[in-house]
mmCIF file of C-alpha atoms in Angstrom:
data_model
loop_
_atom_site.group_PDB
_atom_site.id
_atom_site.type_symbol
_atom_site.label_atom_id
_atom_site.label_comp_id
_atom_site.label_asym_id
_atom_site.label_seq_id
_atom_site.Cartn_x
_atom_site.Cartn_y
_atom_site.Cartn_z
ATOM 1 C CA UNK A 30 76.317 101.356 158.831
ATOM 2 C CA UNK A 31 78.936 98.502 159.024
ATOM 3 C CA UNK A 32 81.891 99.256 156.725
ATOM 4 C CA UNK A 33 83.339 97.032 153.784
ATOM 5 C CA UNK A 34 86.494 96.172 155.498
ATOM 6 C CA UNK A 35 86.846 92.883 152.561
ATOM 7 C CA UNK A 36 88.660 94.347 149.908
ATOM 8 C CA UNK A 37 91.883 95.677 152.841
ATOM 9 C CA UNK A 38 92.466 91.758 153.227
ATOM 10 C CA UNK A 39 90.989 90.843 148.961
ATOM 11 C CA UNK A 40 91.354 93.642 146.833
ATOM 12 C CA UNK A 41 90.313 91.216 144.304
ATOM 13 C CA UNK A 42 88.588 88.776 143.176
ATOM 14 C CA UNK A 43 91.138 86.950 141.160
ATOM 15 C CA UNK A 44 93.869 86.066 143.665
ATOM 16 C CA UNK A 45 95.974 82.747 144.749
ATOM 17 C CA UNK A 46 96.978 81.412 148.608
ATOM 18 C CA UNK A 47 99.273 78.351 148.453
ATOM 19 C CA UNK A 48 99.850 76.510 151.821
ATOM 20 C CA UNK A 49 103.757 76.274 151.835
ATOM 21 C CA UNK A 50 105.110 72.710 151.315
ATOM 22 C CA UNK A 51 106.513 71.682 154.496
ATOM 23 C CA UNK A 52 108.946 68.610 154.875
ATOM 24 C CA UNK A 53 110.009 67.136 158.475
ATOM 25 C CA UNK A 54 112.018 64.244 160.163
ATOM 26 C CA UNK A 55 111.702 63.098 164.166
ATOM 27 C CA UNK A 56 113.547 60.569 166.086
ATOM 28 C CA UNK A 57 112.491 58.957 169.071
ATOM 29 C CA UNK A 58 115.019 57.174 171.609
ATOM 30 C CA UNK A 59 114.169 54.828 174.391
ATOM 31 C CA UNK A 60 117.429 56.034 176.468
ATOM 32 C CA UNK A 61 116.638 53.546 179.140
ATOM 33 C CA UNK A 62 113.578 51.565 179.689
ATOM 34 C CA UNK A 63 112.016 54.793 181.825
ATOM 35 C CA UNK A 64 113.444 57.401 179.994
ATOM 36 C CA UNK A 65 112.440 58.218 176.522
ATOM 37 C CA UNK A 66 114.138 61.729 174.545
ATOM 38 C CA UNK A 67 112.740 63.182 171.025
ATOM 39 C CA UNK A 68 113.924 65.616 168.433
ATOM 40 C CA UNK A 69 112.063 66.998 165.349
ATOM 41 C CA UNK A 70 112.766 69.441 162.507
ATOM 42 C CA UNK A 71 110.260 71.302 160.498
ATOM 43 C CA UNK A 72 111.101 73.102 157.488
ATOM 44 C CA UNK A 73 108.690 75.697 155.873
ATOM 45 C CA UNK A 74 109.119 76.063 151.764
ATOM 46 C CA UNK A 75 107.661 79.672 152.434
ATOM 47 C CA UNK A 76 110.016 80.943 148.842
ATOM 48 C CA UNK A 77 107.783 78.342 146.911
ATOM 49 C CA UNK A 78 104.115 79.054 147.853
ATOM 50 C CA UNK A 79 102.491 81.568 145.441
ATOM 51 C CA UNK A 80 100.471 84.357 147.357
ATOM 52 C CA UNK A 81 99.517 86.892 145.323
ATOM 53 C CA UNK A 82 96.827 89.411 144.254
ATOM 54 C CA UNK A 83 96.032 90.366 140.519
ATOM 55 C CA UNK A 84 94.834 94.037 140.863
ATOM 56 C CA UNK A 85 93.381 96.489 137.878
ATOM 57 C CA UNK A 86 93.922 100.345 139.016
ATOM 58 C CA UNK A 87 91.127 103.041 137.612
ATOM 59 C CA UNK A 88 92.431 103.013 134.325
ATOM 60 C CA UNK A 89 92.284 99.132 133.978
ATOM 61 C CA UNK A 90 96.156 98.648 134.138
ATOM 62 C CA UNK A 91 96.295 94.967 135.944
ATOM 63 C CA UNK A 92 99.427 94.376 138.182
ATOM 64 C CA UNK A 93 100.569 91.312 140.496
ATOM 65 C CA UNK A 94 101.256 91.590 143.815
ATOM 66 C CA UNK A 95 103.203 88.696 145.693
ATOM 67 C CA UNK A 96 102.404 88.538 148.924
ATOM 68 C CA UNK A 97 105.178 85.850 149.658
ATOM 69 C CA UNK A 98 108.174 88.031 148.315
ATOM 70 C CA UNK A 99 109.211 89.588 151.595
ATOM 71 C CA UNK A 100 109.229 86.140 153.586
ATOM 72 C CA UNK A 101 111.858 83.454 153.019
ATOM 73 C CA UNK A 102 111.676 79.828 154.302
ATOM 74 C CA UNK A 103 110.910 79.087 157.671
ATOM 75 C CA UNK A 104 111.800 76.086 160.136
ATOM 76 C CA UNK A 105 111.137 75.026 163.765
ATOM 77 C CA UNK A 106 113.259 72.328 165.961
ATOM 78 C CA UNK A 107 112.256 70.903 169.522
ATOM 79 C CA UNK A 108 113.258 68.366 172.144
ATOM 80 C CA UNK A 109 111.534 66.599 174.499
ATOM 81 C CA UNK A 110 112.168 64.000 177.259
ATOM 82 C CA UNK A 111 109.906 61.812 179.065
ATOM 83 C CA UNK A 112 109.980 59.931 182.025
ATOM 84 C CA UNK A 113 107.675 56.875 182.965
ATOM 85 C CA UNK A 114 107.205 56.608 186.756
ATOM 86 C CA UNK A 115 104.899 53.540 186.853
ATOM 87 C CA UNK A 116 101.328 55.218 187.532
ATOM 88 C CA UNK A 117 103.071 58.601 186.897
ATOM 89 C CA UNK A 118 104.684 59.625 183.612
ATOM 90 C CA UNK A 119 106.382 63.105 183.329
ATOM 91 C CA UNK A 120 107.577 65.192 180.161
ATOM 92 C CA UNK A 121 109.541 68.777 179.393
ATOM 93 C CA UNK A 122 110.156 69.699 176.206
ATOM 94 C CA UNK A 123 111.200 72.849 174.325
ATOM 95 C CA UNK A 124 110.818 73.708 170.905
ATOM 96 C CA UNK A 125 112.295 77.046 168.802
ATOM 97 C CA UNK A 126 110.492 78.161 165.654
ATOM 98 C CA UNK A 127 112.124 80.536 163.049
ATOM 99 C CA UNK A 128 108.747 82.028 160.711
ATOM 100 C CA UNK A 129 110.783 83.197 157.536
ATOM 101 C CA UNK A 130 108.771 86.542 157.691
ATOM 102 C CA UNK A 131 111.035 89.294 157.513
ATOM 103 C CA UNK A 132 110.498 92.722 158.964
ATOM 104 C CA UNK A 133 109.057 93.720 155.706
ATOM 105 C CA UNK A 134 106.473 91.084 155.966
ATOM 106 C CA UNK A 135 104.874 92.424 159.185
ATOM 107 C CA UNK A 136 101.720 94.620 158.572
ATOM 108 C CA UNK A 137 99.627 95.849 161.264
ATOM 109 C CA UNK A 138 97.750 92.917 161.833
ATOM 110 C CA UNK A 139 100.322 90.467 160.689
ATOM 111 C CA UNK A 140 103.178 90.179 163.159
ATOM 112 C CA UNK A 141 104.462 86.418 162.514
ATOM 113 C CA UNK A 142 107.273 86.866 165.254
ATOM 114 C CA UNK A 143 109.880 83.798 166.062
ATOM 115 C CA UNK A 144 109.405 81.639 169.139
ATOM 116 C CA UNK A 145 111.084 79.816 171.858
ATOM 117 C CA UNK A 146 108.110 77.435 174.136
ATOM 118 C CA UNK A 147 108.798 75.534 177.243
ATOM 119 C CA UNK A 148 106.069 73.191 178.291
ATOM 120 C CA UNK A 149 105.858 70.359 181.123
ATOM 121 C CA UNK A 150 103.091 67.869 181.936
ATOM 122 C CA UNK A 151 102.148 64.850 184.157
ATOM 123 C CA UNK A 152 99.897 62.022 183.438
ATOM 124 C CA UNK A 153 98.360 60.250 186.584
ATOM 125 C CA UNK A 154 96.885 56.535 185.799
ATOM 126 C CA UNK A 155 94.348 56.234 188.848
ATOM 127 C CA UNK A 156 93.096 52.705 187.503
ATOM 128 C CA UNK A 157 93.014 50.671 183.969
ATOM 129 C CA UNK A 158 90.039 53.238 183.278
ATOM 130 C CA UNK A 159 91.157 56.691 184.441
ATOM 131 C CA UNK A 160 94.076 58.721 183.980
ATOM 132 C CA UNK A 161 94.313 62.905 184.720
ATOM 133 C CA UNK A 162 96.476 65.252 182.571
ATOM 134 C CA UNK A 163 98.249 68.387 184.330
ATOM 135 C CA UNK A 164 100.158 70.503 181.821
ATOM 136 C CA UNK A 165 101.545 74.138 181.303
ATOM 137 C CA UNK A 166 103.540 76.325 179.040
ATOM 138 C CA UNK A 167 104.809 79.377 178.016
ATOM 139 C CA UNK A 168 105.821 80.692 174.583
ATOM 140 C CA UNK A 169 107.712 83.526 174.167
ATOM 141 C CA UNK A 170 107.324 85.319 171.005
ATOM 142 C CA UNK A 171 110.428 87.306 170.078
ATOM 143 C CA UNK A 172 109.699 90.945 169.895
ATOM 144 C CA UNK A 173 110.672 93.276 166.784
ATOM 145 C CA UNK A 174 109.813 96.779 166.296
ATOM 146 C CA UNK A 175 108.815 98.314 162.757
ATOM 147 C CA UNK A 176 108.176 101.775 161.408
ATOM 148 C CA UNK A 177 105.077 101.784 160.189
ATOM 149 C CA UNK A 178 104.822 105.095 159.377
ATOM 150 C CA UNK A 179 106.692 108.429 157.213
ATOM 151 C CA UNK A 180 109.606 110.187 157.422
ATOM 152 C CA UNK A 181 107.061 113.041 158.777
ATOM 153 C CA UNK A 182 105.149 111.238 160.870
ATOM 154 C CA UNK A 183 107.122 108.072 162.613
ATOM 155 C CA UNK A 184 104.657 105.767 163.646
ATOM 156 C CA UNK A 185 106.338 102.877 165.623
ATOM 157 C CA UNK A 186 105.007 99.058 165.929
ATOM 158 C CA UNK A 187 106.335 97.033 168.539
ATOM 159 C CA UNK A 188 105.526 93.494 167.921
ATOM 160 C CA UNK A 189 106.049 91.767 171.574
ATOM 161 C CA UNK A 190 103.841 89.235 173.112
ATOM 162 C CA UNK A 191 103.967 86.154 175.451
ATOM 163 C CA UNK A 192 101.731 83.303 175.880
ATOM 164 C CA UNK A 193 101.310 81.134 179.694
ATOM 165 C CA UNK A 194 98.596 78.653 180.149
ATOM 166 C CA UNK A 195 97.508 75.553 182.402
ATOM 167 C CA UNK A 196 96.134 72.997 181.015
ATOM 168 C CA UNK A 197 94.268 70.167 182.459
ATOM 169 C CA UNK A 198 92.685 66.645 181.442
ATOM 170 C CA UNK A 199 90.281 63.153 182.175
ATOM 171 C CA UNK A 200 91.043 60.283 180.340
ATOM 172 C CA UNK A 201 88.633 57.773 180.499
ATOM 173 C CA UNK A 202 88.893 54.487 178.814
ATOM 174 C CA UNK A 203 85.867 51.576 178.686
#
């Protein structure tokens, strides 16, 4: 049979999952008529959003648990520069994200790890209709390594990943 794997992620009914409030400022700059450079910031009010479970035990004792206590707030910054060619315009841009989760806050299945991403990209105008997109990135997620298991029985979790893709477009305009 297919197991009840709901109440791992639920274990009750009567539970509440803010979004966290984010606030966030950018500023573009025409450097020259060509050259155009951008920088944002992106904070995450993580310590205000209300996660949390209301769970009764066998005996019908009802407890809280916040999910959001072992994360504090979170922000991301980035730059980015582009260049117009004429028919060709060309960007690179980098951003670094901080999560808020803390160690504690990682579960098996949950890693939330900071970032640093690079990404570049090329628009082509072949005529006032067309223009092709050429893009790629990579993200690096930075790793961190948790003991998810007892003093008896160590049980290590290396959270460690990185992302690379190619991207490619058609614009078409009529």
């Amino acid at each position: 049979g297919v197991e009840d794997v709901g109440p791992s992620f639920y274990p009750s009914n009567d539970y509440r999952k803010d979004l966290p409030a984010i606030g966030t400022l950018g500023v573009s700059y025409m450097v020259t008529k060509e050259l155009r450079a951008e920088l944002n910031y992106t904070h995450y009010f993580n310590s205000q959003a209300v996660w949390e479970d209301r769970v009764t035990d066998e005996e019908g004792n009802t407890a809280t648990v916040d999910r959001m206590e072992p994360f504090t707030d979170g922000w991301e910054s980035g730059l980015a520069l582009e260049y117009d060619f004429g028919d060709l315009v060309m960007s690179v841009g980098a951003a670094y994200q901080k999560t808020g989760s803390t160690l504690e806050a990682k579960t098996w299945l949950s890693g939330n790890l900071n970032t640093f991403a690079v990404a570049t990209g090329a628009t082509y105008t072949i005529n006032d209709n067309f223009e092709v997109t050429l893009g790629a990135f990579n993200i690096h997620y930075i790793s961190q390594t948790k003991n998810m298991g007892t003093e008896e029985a160590p049980a290590d979790l290396k959270y460690s990943q990185s992302v690379q893709g190619v991207v490619a477009g058609m614009n078409a305009h009529f």
